[in-house]
Tab-separated table of C-alpha atoms in Angstrom:
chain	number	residue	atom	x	y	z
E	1	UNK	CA	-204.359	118.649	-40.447
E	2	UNK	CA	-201.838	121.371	-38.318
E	3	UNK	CA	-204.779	121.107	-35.615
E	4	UNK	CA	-203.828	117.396	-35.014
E	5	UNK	CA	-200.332	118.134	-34.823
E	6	UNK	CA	-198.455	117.392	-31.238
E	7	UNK	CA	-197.146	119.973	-29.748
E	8	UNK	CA	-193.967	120.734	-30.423
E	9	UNK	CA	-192.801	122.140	-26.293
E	10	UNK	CA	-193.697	117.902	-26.383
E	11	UNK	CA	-190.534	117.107	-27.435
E	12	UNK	CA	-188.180	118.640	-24.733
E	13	UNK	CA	-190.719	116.526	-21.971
E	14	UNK	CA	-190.239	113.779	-24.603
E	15	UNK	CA	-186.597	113.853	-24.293
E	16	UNK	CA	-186.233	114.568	-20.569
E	17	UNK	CA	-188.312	111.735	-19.911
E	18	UNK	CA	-191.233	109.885	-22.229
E	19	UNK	CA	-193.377	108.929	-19.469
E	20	UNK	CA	-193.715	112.575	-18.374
E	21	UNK	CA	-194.718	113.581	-21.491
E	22	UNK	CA	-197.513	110.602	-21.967
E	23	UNK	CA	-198.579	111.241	-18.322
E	24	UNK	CA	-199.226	115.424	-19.779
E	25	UNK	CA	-199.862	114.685	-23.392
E	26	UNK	CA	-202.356	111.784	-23.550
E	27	UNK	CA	-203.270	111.564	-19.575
E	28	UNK	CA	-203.773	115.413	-19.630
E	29	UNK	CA	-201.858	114.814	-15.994
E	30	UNK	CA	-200.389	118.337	-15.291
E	31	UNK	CA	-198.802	119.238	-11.471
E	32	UNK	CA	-197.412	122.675	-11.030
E	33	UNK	CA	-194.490	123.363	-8.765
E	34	UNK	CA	-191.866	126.432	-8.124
E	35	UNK	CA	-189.988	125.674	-11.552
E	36	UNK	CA	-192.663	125.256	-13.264
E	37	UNK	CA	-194.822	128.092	-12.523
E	38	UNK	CA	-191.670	130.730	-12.554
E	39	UNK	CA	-191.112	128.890	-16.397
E	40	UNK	CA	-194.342	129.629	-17.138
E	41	UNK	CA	-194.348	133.323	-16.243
E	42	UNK	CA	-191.380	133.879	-18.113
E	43	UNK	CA	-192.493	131.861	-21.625
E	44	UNK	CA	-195.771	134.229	-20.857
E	45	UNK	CA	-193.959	137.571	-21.162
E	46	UNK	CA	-191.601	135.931	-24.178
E	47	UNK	CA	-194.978	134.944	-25.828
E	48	UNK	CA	-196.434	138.658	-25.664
E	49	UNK	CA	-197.382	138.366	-29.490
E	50	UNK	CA	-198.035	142.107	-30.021
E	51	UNK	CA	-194.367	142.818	-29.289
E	52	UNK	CA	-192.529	143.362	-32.833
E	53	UNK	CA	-189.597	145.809	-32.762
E	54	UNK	CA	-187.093	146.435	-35.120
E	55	UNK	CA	-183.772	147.777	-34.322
E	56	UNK	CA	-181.272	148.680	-37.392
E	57	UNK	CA	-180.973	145.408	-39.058
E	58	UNK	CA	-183.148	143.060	-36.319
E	59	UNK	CA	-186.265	142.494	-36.281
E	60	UNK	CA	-187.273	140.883	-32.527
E	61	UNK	CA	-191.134	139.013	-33.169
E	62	UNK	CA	-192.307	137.460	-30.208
E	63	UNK	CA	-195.166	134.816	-29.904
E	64	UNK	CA	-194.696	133.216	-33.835
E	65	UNK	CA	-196.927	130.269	-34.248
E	66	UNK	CA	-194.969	127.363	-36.644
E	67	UNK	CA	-195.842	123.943	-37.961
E	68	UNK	CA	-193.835	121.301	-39.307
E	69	UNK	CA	-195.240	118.663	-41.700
E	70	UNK	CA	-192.668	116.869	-41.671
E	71	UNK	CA	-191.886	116.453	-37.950
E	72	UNK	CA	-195.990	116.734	-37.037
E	73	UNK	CA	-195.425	119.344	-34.724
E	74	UNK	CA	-196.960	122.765	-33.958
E	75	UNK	CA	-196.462	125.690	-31.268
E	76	UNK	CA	-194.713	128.609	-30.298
E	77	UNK	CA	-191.568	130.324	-30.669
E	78	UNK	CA	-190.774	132.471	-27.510
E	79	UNK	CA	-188.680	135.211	-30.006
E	80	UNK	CA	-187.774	134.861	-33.668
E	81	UNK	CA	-184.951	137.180	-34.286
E	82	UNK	CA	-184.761	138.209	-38.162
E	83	UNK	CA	-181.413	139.609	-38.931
E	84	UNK	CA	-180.873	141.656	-42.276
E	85	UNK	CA	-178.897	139.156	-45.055
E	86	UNK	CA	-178.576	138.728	-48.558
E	87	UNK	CA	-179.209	135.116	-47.908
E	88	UNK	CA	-182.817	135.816	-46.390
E	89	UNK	CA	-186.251	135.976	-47.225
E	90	UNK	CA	-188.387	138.894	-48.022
E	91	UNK	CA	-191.009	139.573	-45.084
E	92	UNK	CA	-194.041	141.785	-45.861
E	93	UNK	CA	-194.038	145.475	-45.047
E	94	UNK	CA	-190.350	145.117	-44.958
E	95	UNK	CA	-187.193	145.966	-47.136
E	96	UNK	CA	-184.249	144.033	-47.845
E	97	UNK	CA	-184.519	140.107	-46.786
E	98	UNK	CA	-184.110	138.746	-44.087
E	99	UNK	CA	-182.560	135.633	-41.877
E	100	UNK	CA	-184.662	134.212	-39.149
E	101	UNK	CA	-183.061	132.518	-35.869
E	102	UNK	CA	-185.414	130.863	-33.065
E	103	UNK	CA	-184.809	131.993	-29.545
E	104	UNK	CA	-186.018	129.629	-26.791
E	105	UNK	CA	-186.360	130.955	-23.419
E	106	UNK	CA	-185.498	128.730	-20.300
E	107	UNK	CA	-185.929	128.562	-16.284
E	108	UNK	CA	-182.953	127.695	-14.730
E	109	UNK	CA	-179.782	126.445	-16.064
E	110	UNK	CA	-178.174	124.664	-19.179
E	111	UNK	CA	-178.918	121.057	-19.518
E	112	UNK	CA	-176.070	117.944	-20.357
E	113	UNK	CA	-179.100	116.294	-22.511
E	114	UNK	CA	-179.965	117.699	-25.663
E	115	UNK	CA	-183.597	118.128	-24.410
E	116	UNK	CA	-183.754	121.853	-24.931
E	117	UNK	CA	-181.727	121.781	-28.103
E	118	UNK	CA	-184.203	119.450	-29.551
E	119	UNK	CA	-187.078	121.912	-29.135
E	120	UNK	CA	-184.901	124.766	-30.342
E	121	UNK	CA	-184.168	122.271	-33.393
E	122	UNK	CA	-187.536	121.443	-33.965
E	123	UNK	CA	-188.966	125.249	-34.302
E	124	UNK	CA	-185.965	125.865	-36.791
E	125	UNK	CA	-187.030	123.026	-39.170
E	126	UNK	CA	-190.650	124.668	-39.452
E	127	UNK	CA	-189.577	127.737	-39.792
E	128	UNK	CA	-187.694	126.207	-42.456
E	129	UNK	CA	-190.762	124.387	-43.920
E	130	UNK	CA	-192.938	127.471	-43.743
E	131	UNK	CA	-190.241	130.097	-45.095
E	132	UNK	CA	-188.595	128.006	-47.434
E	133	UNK	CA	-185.219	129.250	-46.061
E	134	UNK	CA	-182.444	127.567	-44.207
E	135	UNK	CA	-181.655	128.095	-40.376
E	136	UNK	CA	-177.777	127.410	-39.622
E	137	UNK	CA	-178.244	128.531	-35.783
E	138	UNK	CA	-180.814	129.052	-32.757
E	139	UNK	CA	-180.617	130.353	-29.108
E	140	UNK	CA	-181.647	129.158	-25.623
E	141	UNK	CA	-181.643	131.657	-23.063
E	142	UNK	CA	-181.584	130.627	-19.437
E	143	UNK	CA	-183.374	132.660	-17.111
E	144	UNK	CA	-181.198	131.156	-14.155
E	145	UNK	CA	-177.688	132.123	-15.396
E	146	UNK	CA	-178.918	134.892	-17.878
E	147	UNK	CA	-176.408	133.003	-20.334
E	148	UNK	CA	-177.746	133.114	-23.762
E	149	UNK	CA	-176.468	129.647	-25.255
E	150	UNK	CA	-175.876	129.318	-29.246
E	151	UNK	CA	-177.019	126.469	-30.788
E	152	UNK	CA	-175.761	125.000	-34.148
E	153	UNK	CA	-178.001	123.141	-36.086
E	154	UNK	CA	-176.015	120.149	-37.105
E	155	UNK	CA	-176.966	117.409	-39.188
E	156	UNK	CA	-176.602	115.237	-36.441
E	157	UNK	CA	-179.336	117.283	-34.119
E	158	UNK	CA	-181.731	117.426	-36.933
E	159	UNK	CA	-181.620	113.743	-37.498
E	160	UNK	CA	-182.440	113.195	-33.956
E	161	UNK	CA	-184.943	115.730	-33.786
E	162	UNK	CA	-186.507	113.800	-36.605
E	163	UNK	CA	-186.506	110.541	-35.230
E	164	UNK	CA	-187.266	111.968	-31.701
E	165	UNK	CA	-190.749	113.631	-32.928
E	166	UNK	CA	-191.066	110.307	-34.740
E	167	UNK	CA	-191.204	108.417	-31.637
E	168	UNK	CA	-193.664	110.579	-30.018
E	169	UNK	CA	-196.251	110.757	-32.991
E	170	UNK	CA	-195.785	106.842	-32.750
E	171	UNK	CA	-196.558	106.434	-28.659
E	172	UNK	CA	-199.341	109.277	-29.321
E	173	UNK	CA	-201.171	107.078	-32.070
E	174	UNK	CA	-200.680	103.940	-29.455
E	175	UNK	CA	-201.882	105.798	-26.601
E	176	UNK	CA	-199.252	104.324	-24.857
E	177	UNK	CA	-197.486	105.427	-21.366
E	178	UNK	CA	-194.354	103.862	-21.236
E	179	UNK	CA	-193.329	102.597	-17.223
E	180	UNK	CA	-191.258	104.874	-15.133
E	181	UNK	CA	-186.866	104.321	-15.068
E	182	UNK	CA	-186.461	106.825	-12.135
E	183	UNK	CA	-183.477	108.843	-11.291
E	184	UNK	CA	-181.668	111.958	-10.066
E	185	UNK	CA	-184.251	113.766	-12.714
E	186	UNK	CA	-187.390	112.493	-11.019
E	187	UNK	CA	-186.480	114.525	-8.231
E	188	UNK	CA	-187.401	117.936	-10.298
E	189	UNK	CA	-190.305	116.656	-12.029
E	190	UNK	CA	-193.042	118.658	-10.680
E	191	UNK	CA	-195.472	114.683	-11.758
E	192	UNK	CA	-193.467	113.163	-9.331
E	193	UNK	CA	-196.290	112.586	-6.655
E	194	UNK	CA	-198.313	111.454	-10.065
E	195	UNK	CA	-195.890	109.372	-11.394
E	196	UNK	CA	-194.980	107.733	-8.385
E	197	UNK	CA	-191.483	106.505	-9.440
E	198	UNK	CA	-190.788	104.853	-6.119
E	199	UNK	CA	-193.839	102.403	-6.368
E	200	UNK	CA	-193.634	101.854	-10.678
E	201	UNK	CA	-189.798	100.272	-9.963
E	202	UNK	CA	-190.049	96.599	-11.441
E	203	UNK	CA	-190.898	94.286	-8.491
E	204	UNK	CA	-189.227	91.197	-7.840
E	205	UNK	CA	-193.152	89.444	-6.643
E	206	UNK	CA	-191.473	86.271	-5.365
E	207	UNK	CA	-189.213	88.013	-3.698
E	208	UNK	CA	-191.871	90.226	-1.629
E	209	UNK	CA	-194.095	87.267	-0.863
E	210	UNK	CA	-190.780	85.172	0.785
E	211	UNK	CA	-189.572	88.346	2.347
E	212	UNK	CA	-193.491	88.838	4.204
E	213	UNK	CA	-193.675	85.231	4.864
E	214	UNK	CA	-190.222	85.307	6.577
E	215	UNK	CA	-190.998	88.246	8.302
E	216	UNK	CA	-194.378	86.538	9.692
E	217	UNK	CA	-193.116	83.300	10.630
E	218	UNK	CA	-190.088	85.194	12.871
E	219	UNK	CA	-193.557	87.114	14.507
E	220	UNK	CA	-194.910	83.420	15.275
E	221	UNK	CA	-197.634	83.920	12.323
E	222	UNK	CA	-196.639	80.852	10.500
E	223	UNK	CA	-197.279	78.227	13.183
E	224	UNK	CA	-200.469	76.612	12.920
């Protein structure tokens, strides 16, 4: 059923780091910080769903709701932009056909990963599932650098996507939180005081027990 679905903003957490995402999605473990509050006043105004406007040959919808069978996803598109073409589909109330492009809207700045792309990726292949039409391209638009970023939708990122959304339905049906591998990006995760990266590093236990009893005998604790 689409209501069991994950949800498909999942998969950029997923992909920036899969113990965030089991720490929101099955802990229901949410912190909010600077970047993530200013992210979520911007996906609010690009999710005003009783903005439509059409322009020539665009059609801007804000706020779409998609599903994917196939990837067991479901959510939101910030902005679907549906541009007049003869290889389109016919939308209701409209002439012509048309060619629909997801638009993702970001806080701050482009990304090396392909965390963001993913997401994009992801919203394409439903609408693809749900318009029976086929999506060549998508956008991500950072808020940060006002750079609007265009995304090709290779072969190579849907396969990923695929197996990425995989994954997740997979640790979802385990219920399982994978242990922390911190770095640089734990620094900007707004679960960080949750997550506790620091204390989840793997522990060398013999290690820690010499170290204390050294540290004890040089205080005089070990004579008897």
């Amino acid at each position: 059923m689409e209501e069991d679905y994950l949800a498909m903003s999942g998969i950029q957490h997923f992909a920036f780091c899969r113990r965030q995402w089991a720490l929101i999605h099955l802990e229901q473990q949410w912190a909010e910080n600077l970047r993530t509050a200013e992210g979520r006043l911007e996906h609010e105004r690009a999710h005003d769903d009783s903005f439509r406007e059409k322009r020539g040959n665009l059609l801007v919808v804000r706020g779409m709701r998609v599903v994917s069978h196939r990837l067991k996803l479901s959510g939101v598109c910030d902005v679907v932009e549906f541009k007049a073409s003869p290889d389109g589909v016919p939308l209701e109330g409209l002439e012509g056909r048309w060619k629909p492009a997801p638009v993702e809207y970001k806080h701050g700045s482009a990304k090396e990963s392909d965390a963001d792309r993913l997401q994009l990726c992801a919203q394409a292949m439903a609408l693809e599932e749900m318009l029976a039409c086929g999506v060549e391209e998508g956008y991500l638009f950072y808020a940060e650098t006002r750079r609007r970023e265009k995304v090709p939708l290779t072969d190579e990122l849907r396969r990923k996507t695929q197996e990425t959304a995989d994954e997740m339905n997979r640790y979802f049906v385990r219920g399982y939180t994978p242990k922390v591998k911190p770095g640089k990006h734990c620094n900007a995760c707004s679960l960080k005081e949750i997550c506790l990266p620091v204390l989840c590093r793997k522990a060398d236990a013999a290690g820690y027990i010499r170290a204390h009893l050294a540290e004890g005998e040089e205080d005089g604790c070990g004579d008897s």
